[in-house]
Structure formats: structure tokens, C-alpha cells
């Protein structure tokens, strides 16, 4: 079965229930959210009543909570020595929030070494992850990155080095991001090659999520600018082939494509995905739907 969702909001008043309702309105059977603003550490208290209503509604709609993903705030930088003092406790806090929400997968950007070098960056990430994971049962999925600036994790070898250093192998995993992979120089026109490489490195078994995005830039650009599916350099056919690759059928797929003006594109992108048919009229479809 296709497990498909998108990034949805998590609002103060509606929390997980609001996120779920948003996902359902797009025809999704999973989703991903941040438990607060991604760019700061302000976190509102969680309301158990809303959580329980959401979990109940998930069961009624056959949404498996194990497929639902939380994204860690991107201000967390486990690679930078100077930021560890606040990144580690904050990430532990974030894991506790996931537990309280009954979620068990947290996607994390490995971090940027900001000039310290890849080796120091990776050592810091391993040190921090071992601290965090000794405090939680959440599985942290390391996201493959575009390689912008000094980002770590834009190739599978770096991800492998991190995983090798993590003591808690049952609580670590990988999240692929198609835009990031292409921007990092991976050719997505034959995704089996990518999956074979993951197998060769003994990393395939760690795969827990895939972010589905097209890219505004060509392969190897290291820019990290997401595009609506079929509208970028990866292209609709390649993306459909990734989504429907048999080896990935049990992996949740999450869209993080850009809004069209003020409106979310996901309902219509998911329609294209389910129909396996590209619609070159996405912007007007979205605008007409949300403006009526
Ligand atoms: Fe991400
Ligand atoms: Fe992503
Ligand atoms: Zn990105």
C-alpha cells in the first residue's frame, strides 16, 4: 500500500488533532509535523486530550501512527561543538515531546560543522546522539542533506560513519530526501542503483522515511531548494518510479514541496501521484480550489 503524506502544521490550539485533520483534508494516510516553530526553541505545553482525540481518529481512519513522522527543529546542530550545550538538552526535550504525543520517529538534520571539519563534526554528532538516545526510546532518522555550506550527511558514507558510532542501533535510522540526494549529486533516474548502494553499505535496513520533493536546481548543485513534483530537475517520471519502487513500499513518503502562493499543493500533488499522471496546471488547480 502507498503510504503518502506531507508536511502539515501543528498549531497551538489544535495540536496533533489539527495536524491529522489537515492531512486527511489532502487525502493522506500519513503526515509529518514540527512540534513547534522549526527555527526556535519556544515550545507550547502539549494537551493530552487533543493527543488522545487524534490517536483515536487515526485508528478510525486506518492511519498507523508508526508511519507518522516528527521533524526536529533545524536550529539543532549536533555537529558544532559550540552549540552542543543547548542542542543536546533541547533534542532530549523534543524526544520527550514525541513520546508524549505517542510518536516514535523523529527526523533530524545531522548538522553543519561550520569550519571545524567533517571528522570533528561527525565525532560531535555521534557523541550527542549517544547522549540523546540514552534518554529516550524514540528512533532518530538522520536525513540525507544537499551539501549546502558545511552540512554533514550529503553522502551515504558520512551517514554510515555516524551510524557506526551510535551505540543504540535499534534507535537510529535514515530519512532520504529526493531533492537533497539530487542536489548532492546522486542520479535519481535509476533509483535501484541508489538502493543497491545502501544495501552494499549495509544501510538499507535503517531506512525509515523518504521525503519526496522535486528540486529547483540541477543534479549536484548543493542548493537545497525544493520544487513541486514534476516541476523541477528530477522530473515526474523519476519521482513516480521512486514512490512506486517495490523495495520501498513499506516506507512512509512525505512531501515537503513549496506552497503555491498562500496555498498548500499537497492535495493535488497526491492526486497526481495516485493517478501517476502529471498535471501541468497545478498552480491554477490549487488557487481555484482554495479561493472558491
Ligand atoms: Fe529536513
Ligand atoms: Fe527533507
Ligand atoms: Zn531540504
mmCIF file of C-alpha atoms and ligand atoms in Angstrom:
data_model
loop_
_atom_site.group_PDB
_atom_site.id
_atom_site.type_symbol
_atom_site.label_atom_id
_atom_site.label_comp_id
_atom_site.label_asym_id
_atom_site.label_seq_id
_atom_site.Cartn_x
_atom_site.Cartn_y
_atom_site.Cartn_z
ATOM 1 C CA UNK A 1 0.000 0.000 0.000
ATOM 2 C CA UNK A 2 1.145 3.508 -0.817
ATOM 3 C CA UNK A 3 1.976 5.378 2.391
ATOM 4 C CA UNK A 4 1.890 9.027 1.446
ATOM 5 C CA UNK A 5 1.601 12.290 3.337
ATOM 6 C CA UNK A 6 3.059 15.748 3.580
ATOM 7 C CA UNK A 7 4.419 18.269 5.963
ATOM 8 C CA UNK A 8 1.443 19.733 7.878
ATOM 9 C CA UNK A 9 1.153 22.435 10.526
ATOM 10 C CA UNK A 10 0.994 21.862 14.281
ATOM 11 C CA UNK A 11 -0.955 24.674 15.882
ATOM 12 C CA UNK A 12 -1.224 25.818 19.463
ATOM 13 C CA UNK A 13 -4.973 25.263 19.781
ATOM 14 C CA UNK A 14 -5.431 22.057 17.805
ATOM 15 C CA UNK A 15 -2.016 20.331 18.014
ATOM 16 C CA UNK A 16 -1.864 16.713 16.764
ATOM 17 C CA UNK A 17 -5.605 16.682 16.067
ATOM 18 C CA UNK A 18 -5.248 19.695 13.789
ATOM 19 C CA UNK A 19 -2.266 18.143 12.010
ATOM 20 C CA UNK A 20 -4.208 14.936 11.408
ATOM 21 C CA UNK A 21 -7.273 16.782 10.099
ATOM 22 C CA UNK A 22 -5.093 18.778 7.737
ATOM 23 C CA UNK A 23 -3.500 15.559 6.439
ATOM 24 C CA UNK A 24 -6.918 13.947 5.956
ATOM 25 C CA UNK A 25 -8.097 17.007 4.009
ATOM 26 C CA UNK A 26 -5.320 16.320 1.486
ATOM 27 C CA UNK A 27 -6.212 12.628 1.149
ATOM 28 C CA UNK A 28 -3.124 11.453 3.040
ATOM 29 C CA UNK A 29 -2.611 8.325 5.110
ATOM 30 C CA UNK A 30 0.379 9.688 6.983
ATOM 31 C CA UNK A 31 1.966 13.105 7.688
ATOM 32 C CA UNK A 32 4.913 14.955 9.215
ATOM 33 C CA UNK A 33 4.993 17.945 11.555
ATOM 34 C CA UNK A 34 7.220 20.043 13.802
ATOM 35 C CA UNK A 35 6.067 20.217 17.427
ATOM 36 C CA UNK A 36 6.752 23.977 17.404
ATOM 37 C CA UNK A 37 8.463 26.589 15.261
ATOM 38 C CA UNK A 38 11.388 24.886 13.494
ATOM 39 C CA UNK A 39 13.651 27.907 13.935
ATOM 40 C CA UNK A 40 13.332 28.490 17.693
ATOM 41 C CA UNK A 41 13.173 26.618 20.981
ATOM 42 C CA UNK A 42 9.847 28.010 22.241
ATOM 43 C CA UNK A 43 7.594 25.042 22.867
ATOM 44 C CA UNK A 44 3.984 25.154 23.996
ATOM 45 C CA UNK A 45 2.702 22.616 26.512
ATOM 46 C CA UNK A 46 1.076 19.554 24.950
ATOM 47 C CA UNK A 47 -2.585 18.854 25.552
ATOM 48 C CA UNK A 48 -3.178 15.131 26.201
ATOM 49 C CA UNK A 49 -6.852 15.416 25.410
ATOM 50 C CA UNK A 50 -6.105 16.636 21.874
ATOM 51 C CA UNK A 51 -3.485 13.916 21.511
ATOM 52 C CA UNK A 52 -5.930 11.206 22.528
ATOM 53 C CA UNK A 53 -8.609 12.505 20.198
ATOM 54 C CA UNK A 54 -6.059 12.490 17.382
ATOM 55 C CA UNK A 55 -4.887 8.936 18.131
ATOM 56 C CA UNK A 56 -8.480 7.795 18.179
ATOM 57 C CA UNK A 57 -9.217 9.467 14.872
ATOM 58 C CA UNK A 58 -6.075 7.918 13.386
ATOM 59 C CA UNK A 59 -7.298 4.453 14.307
ATOM 60 C CA UNK A 60 -10.691 5.174 12.765
ATOM 61 C CA UNK A 61 -9.022 6.315 9.554
ATOM 62 C CA UNK A 62 -6.555 3.416 9.424
ATOM 63 C CA UNK A 63 -3.571 5.683 9.879
ATOM 64 C CA UNK A 64 -0.738 3.800 11.524
ATOM 65 C CA UNK A 65 0.968 6.131 13.985
ATOM 66 C CA UNK A 66 4.228 4.318 13.291
ATOM 67 C CA UNK A 67 4.159 5.933 9.864
ATOM 68 C CA UNK A 68 3.732 9.441 11.243
ATOM 69 C CA UNK A 69 6.931 11.480 11.428
ATOM 70 C CA UNK A 70 8.053 14.353 13.615
ATOM 71 C CA UNK A 71 10.740 16.678 12.254
ATOM 72 C CA UNK A 72 13.277 18.067 14.715
ATOM 73 C CA UNK A 73 13.784 21.841 14.650
ATOM 74 C CA UNK A 74 16.566 22.773 12.286
ATOM 75 C CA UNK A 75 18.270 25.061 14.771
ATOM 76 C CA UNK A 76 19.573 21.923 16.465
ATOM 77 C CA UNK A 77 23.151 21.468 15.249
ATOM 78 C CA UNK A 78 24.848 18.442 16.750
ATOM 79 C CA UNK A 79 27.984 18.904 14.634
ATOM 80 C CA UNK A 80 29.002 22.256 16.083
ATOM 81 C CA UNK A 81 30.974 21.985 19.322
ATOM 82 C CA UNK A 82 29.753 25.432 20.473
ATOM 83 C CA UNK A 83 26.091 24.500 20.075
ATOM 84 C CA UNK A 84 26.121 21.144 21.865
ATOM 85 C CA UNK A 85 25.337 22.635 25.275
ATOM 86 C CA UNK A 86 21.934 23.712 24.143
ATOM 87 C CA UNK A 87 21.324 21.299 21.243
ATOM 88 C CA UNK A 88 21.587 18.139 23.354
ATOM 89 C CA UNK A 89 19.128 19.074 26.127
ATOM 90 C CA UNK A 90 16.749 20.601 23.605
ATOM 91 C CA UNK A 91 16.775 17.478 21.459
ATOM 92 C CA UNK A 92 16.182 15.316 24.540
ATOM 93 C CA UNK A 93 13.229 17.587 25.353
ATOM 94 C CA UNK A 94 11.953 17.198 21.801
ATOM 95 C CA UNK A 95 12.146 13.395 22.116
ATOM 96 C CA UNK A 96 10.105 13.611 25.330
ATOM 97 C CA UNK A 97 7.505 15.630 23.422
ATOM 98 C CA UNK A 98 7.399 12.926 20.734
ATOM 99 C CA UNK A 99 6.860 10.308 23.435
ATOM 100 C CA UNK A 100 4.070 12.361 24.993
ATOM 101 C CA UNK A 101 2.455 12.590 21.554
ATOM 102 C CA UNK A 102 2.809 8.816 21.178
ATOM 103 C CA UNK A 103 5.034 9.317 18.131
ATOM 104 C CA UNK A 104 8.166 7.274 17.638
ATOM 105 C CA UNK A 105 10.103 8.636 14.672
ATOM 106 C CA UNK A 106 11.989 11.925 14.678
ATOM 107 C CA UNK A 107 13.781 13.160 11.545
ATOM 108 C CA UNK A 108 16.952 15.118 12.220
ATOM 109 C CA UNK A 109 19.398 17.012 10.030
ATOM 110 C CA UNK A 110 22.795 15.634 11.095
ATOM 111 C CA UNK A 111 24.314 19.122 11.380
ATOM 112 C CA UNK A 112 26.847 21.538 9.893
ATOM 113 C CA UNK A 113 30.449 21.504 11.024
ATOM 114 C CA UNK A 114 30.842 25.266 10.412
ATOM 115 C CA UNK A 115 34.532 25.040 9.574
ATOM 116 C CA UNK A 116 35.502 22.513 12.252
ATOM 117 C CA UNK A 117 35.922 19.842 9.590
ATOM 118 C CA UNK A 118 33.963 16.711 8.805
ATOM 119 C CA UNK A 119 35.801 14.491 11.301
ATOM 120 C CA UNK A 120 35.159 16.784 14.273
ATOM 121 C CA UNK A 121 31.581 17.316 13.102
ATOM 122 C CA UNK A 122 30.912 13.595 12.902
ATOM 123 C CA UNK A 123 32.528 12.982 16.301
ATOM 124 C CA UNK A 124 30.272 15.649 17.804
ATOM 125 C CA UNK A 125 27.161 14.172 16.191
ATOM 126 C CA UNK A 126 27.985 10.693 17.489
ATOM 127 C CA UNK A 127 28.695 11.998 20.988
ATOM 128 C CA UNK A 128 25.430 13.970 21.019
ATOM 129 C CA UNK A 129 23.282 11.168 19.589
ATOM 130 C CA UNK A 130 24.589 8.727 22.180
ATOM 131 C CA UNK A 131 23.652 11.212 24.916
ATOM 132 C CA UNK A 132 20.197 11.836 23.466
ATOM 133 C CA UNK A 133 19.380 8.216 22.680
ATOM 134 C CA UNK A 134 20.348 7.047 26.164
ATOM 135 C CA UNK A 135 17.451 9.227 27.368
ATOM 136 C CA UNK A 136 14.669 8.137 25.027
ATOM 137 C CA UNK A 137 13.072 5.318 23.071
ATOM 138 C CA UNK A 138 12.385 7.500 20.031
ATOM 139 C CA UNK A 139 14.053 6.454 16.781
ATOM 140 C CA UNK A 140 16.046 9.298 15.263
ATOM 141 C CA UNK A 141 16.163 9.237 11.462
ATOM 142 C CA UNK A 142 19.197 11.036 10.043
ATOM 143 C CA UNK A 143 18.230 12.958 6.926
ATOM 144 C CA UNK A 144 20.499 12.908 3.894
ATOM 145 C CA UNK A 145 21.417 16.509 3.074
ATOM 146 C CA UNK A 146 22.003 18.571 -0.072
ATOM 147 C CA UNK A 147 25.537 19.523 0.979
ATOM 148 C CA UNK A 148 24.860 23.226 1.322
ATOM 149 C CA UNK A 149 27.613 25.083 3.230
ATOM 150 C CA UNK A 150 29.249 22.673 5.662
ATOM 151 C CA UNK A 151 26.339 20.261 6.004
ATOM 152 C CA UNK A 152 27.266 16.740 7.043
ATOM 153 C CA UNK A 153 25.362 13.775 5.617
ATOM 154 C CA UNK A 154 25.234 14.616 1.918
ATOM 155 C CA UNK A 155 26.695 11.208 1.082
ATOM 156 C CA UNK A 156 25.970 7.753 2.429
ATOM 157 C CA UNK A 157 29.498 7.241 3.730
ATOM 158 C CA UNK A 158 29.100 10.092 6.212
ATOM 159 C CA UNK A 159 25.742 8.709 7.333
ATOM 160 C CA UNK A 160 27.373 5.301 7.727
ATOM 161 C CA UNK A 161 30.181 6.712 9.874
ATOM 162 C CA UNK A 162 27.625 8.317 12.182
ATOM 163 C CA UNK A 163 25.538 5.164 12.492
ATOM 164 C CA UNK A 164 28.628 3.085 13.189
ATOM 165 C CA UNK A 165 29.428 5.336 16.143
ATOM 166 C CA UNK A 166 25.924 5.238 17.609
ATOM 167 C CA UNK A 167 25.589 2.688 20.390
ATOM 168 C CA UNK A 168 21.823 2.326 20.073
ATOM 169 C CA UNK A 169 21.428 0.701 16.645
ATOM 170 C CA UNK A 170 17.726 -0.013 17.222
ATOM 171 C CA UNK A 171 17.027 3.695 17.746
ATOM 172 C CA UNK A 172 18.841 5.129 14.727
ATOM 173 C CA UNK A 173 17.692 5.254 11.115
ATOM 174 C CA UNK A 174 17.831 7.132 7.834
ATOM 175 C CA UNK A 175 15.482 9.508 6.043
ATOM 176 C CA UNK A 176 16.226 10.013 2.339
ATOM 177 C CA UNK A 177 15.209 13.297 0.717
ATOM 178 C CA UNK A 178 14.960 13.184 -3.070
ATOM 179 C CA UNK A 179 15.734 16.895 -3.541
ATOM 180 C CA UNK A 180 18.744 16.623 -1.256
ATOM 181 C CA UNK A 181 20.002 13.451 -2.950
ATOM 182 C CA UNK A 182 19.834 15.040 -6.390
ATOM 183 C CA UNK A 183 21.401 18.282 -5.184
ATOM 184 C CA UNK A 184 24.157 16.238 -3.544
ATOM 185 C CA UNK A 185 24.969 14.665 -6.908
ATOM 186 C CA UNK A 186 23.072 11.361 -6.834
ATOM 187 C CA UNK A 187 21.421 10.442 -10.136
ATOM 188 C CA UNK A 188 17.807 9.554 -9.344
ATOM 189 C CA UNK A 189 16.916 8.309 -12.823
ATOM 190 C CA UNK A 190 17.597 4.752 -11.668
ATOM 191 C CA UNK A 191 16.688 4.604 -8.001
ATOM 192 C CA UNK A 192 17.541 0.928 -7.729
ATOM 193 C CA UNK A 193 21.189 1.962 -8.071
ATOM 194 C CA UNK A 194 20.781 4.174 -5.010
ATOM 195 C CA UNK A 195 19.066 1.403 -3.066
ATOM 196 C CA UNK A 196 21.785 -1.049 -4.156
ATOM 197 C CA UNK A 197 24.413 1.311 -2.805
ATOM 198 C CA UNK A 198 22.540 1.497 0.502
ATOM 199 C CA UNK A 199 22.463 -2.319 0.551
ATOM 200 C CA UNK A 200 26.184 -2.511 -0.186
ATOM 201 C CA UNK A 201 26.897 -0.204 2.744
ATOM 202 C CA UNK A 202 24.520 -2.274 4.902
ATOM 203 C CA UNK A 203 22.370 0.826 5.408
ATOM 204 C CA UNK A 204 19.162 -0.193 3.652
ATOM 205 C CA UNK A 205 17.757 -1.763 6.808
ATOM 206 C CA UNK A 206 17.947 1.648 8.518
ATOM 207 C CA UNK A 207 15.630 3.333 6.037
ATOM 208 C CA UNK A 208 12.612 4.804 7.866
ATOM 209 C CA UNK A 209 11.229 7.625 5.747
ATOM 210 C CA UNK A 210 11.575 9.317 2.369
ATOM 211 C CA UNK A 211 10.981 12.999 1.729
ATOM 212 C CA UNK A 212 9.561 13.400 -1.756
ATOM 213 C CA UNK A 213 10.486 16.695 -3.388
ATOM 214 C CA UNK A 214 11.489 17.874 -6.799
ATOM 215 C CA UNK A 215 14.453 20.265 -6.995
ATOM 216 C CA UNK A 216 14.695 23.796 -8.367
ATOM 217 C CA UNK A 217 18.328 23.098 -9.283
ATOM 218 C CA UNK A 218 20.248 20.606 -11.344
ATOM 219 C CA UNK A 219 21.965 17.487 -10.026
ATOM 220 C CA UNK A 220 24.982 18.309 -7.860
ATOM 221 C CA UNK A 221 24.007 21.946 -7.263
ATOM 222 C CA UNK A 222 24.109 21.602 -3.447
ATOM 223 C CA UNK A 223 21.428 24.312 -3.127
ATOM 224 C CA UNK A 224 18.500 22.658 -1.301
ATOM 225 C CA UNK A 225 15.584 24.429 -2.921
ATOM 226 C CA UNK A 226 12.514 22.203 -3.079
ATOM 227 C CA UNK A 227 10.147 22.270 -6.056
ATOM 228 C CA UNK A 228 6.660 20.866 -6.680
ATOM 229 C CA UNK A 229 6.785 17.393 -8.113
ATOM 230 C CA UNK A 230 7.248 17.287 -11.839
ATOM 231 C CA UNK A 231 8.165 20.971 -11.930
ATOM 232 C CA UNK A 232 11.880 20.622 -11.231
ATOM 233 C CA UNK A 233 15.046 18.924 -12.398
ATOM 234 C CA UNK A 234 14.224 15.464 -11.033
ATOM 235 C CA UNK A 235 11.022 15.239 -13.010
ATOM 236 C CA UNK A 236 7.687 13.497 -12.610
ATOM 237 C CA UNK A 237 8.614 10.109 -14.060
ATOM 238 C CA UNK A 238 11.639 9.679 -11.833
ATOM 239 C CA UNK A 239 9.633 10.689 -8.765
ATOM 240 C CA UNK A 240 6.798 8.284 -9.614
ATOM 241 C CA UNK A 241 9.328 5.483 -10.090
ATOM 242 C CA UNK A 242 10.786 6.198 -6.646
ATOM 243 C CA UNK A 243 7.386 6.358 -4.953
ATOM 244 C CA UNK A 244 6.253 3.080 -6.521
ATOM 245 C CA UNK A 245 9.556 1.197 -6.192
ATOM 246 C CA UNK A 246 8.596 -2.187 -4.678
ATOM 247 C CA UNK A 247 11.559 -2.146 -2.327
ATOM 248 C CA UNK A 248 10.153 0.992 -0.697
ATOM 249 C CA UNK A 249 6.503 0.002 -0.326
ATOM 250 C CA UNK A 250 6.573 -0.061 3.487
ATOM 251 C CA UNK A 251 8.413 3.263 3.823
ATOM 252 C CA UNK A 252 6.364 6.421 4.557
ATOM 253 C CA UNK A 253 6.730 9.061 1.836
ATOM 254 C CA UNK A 254 6.371 12.697 2.829
ATOM 255 C CA UNK A 255 6.011 15.698 0.521
ATOM 256 C CA UNK A 256 7.806 18.894 1.542
ATOM 257 C CA UNK A 257 7.137 20.782 -1.660
ATOM 258 C CA UNK A 258 6.572 24.544 -1.614
ATOM 259 C CA UNK A 259 3.233 26.249 -1.200
ATOM 260 C CA UNK A 260 1.735 27.807 -4.288
ATOM 261 C CA UNK A 261 1.248 31.394 -3.206
ATOM 262 C CA UNK A 262 -0.623 31.079 0.093
ATOM 263 C CA UNK A 263 -1.920 27.572 -0.537
ATOM 264 C CA UNK A 264 -0.726 24.031 0.119
ATOM 265 C CA UNK A 265 -0.260 21.985 -3.081
ATOM 266 C CA UNK A 266 -0.421 18.582 -1.400
ATOM 267 C CA UNK A 267 -3.998 17.546 -2.168
ATOM 268 C CA UNK A 268 -3.316 17.935 -5.870
ATOM 269 C CA UNK A 269 0.206 16.558 -5.858
ATOM 270 C CA UNK A 270 -1.111 13.443 -4.127
ATOM 271 C CA UNK A 271 -3.805 13.157 -6.762
ATOM 272 C CA UNK A 272 -1.107 13.267 -9.454
ATOM 273 C CA UNK A 273 0.841 10.615 -7.560
ATOM 274 C CA UNK A 274 -2.155 8.318 -7.160
ATOM 275 C CA UNK A 275 -3.110 8.741 -10.828
ATOM 276 C CA UNK A 276 0.547 8.546 -11.903
ATOM 277 C CA UNK A 277 -0.295 11.365 -14.227
ATOM 278 C CA UNK A 278 1.416 14.743 -14.360
ATOM 279 C CA UNK A 279 -0.776 17.833 -14.373
ATOM 280 C CA UNK A 280 0.964 20.894 -15.806
ATOM 281 C CA UNK A 281 -1.769 23.078 -14.394
ATOM 282 C CA UNK A 282 -1.021 22.638 -10.679
ATOM 283 C CA UNK A 283 -0.864 26.350 -9.756
ATOM 284 C CA UNK A 284 -4.316 27.166 -11.119
ATOM 285 C CA UNK A 285 -5.845 23.954 -9.719
ATOM 286 C CA UNK A 286 -4.610 24.892 -6.255
ATOM 287 C CA UNK A 287 -5.635 28.521 -6.499
ATOM 288 C CA UNK A 288 -9.096 27.724 -7.809
ATOM 289 C CA UNK A 289 -9.684 25.150 -5.080
ATOM 290 C CA UNK A 290 -8.655 27.333 -2.163
ATOM 291 C CA UNK A 291 -10.046 30.615 -3.438
ATOM 292 C CA UNK A 292 -13.564 29.417 -4.078
HETATM 293 FE FE1 LIG B 1 14.506 18.054 6.688
HETATM 294 FE FE1 LIG B 2 13.596 16.885 3.827
HETATM 295 ZN ZN1 LIG B 3 15.557 20.453 2.114
#
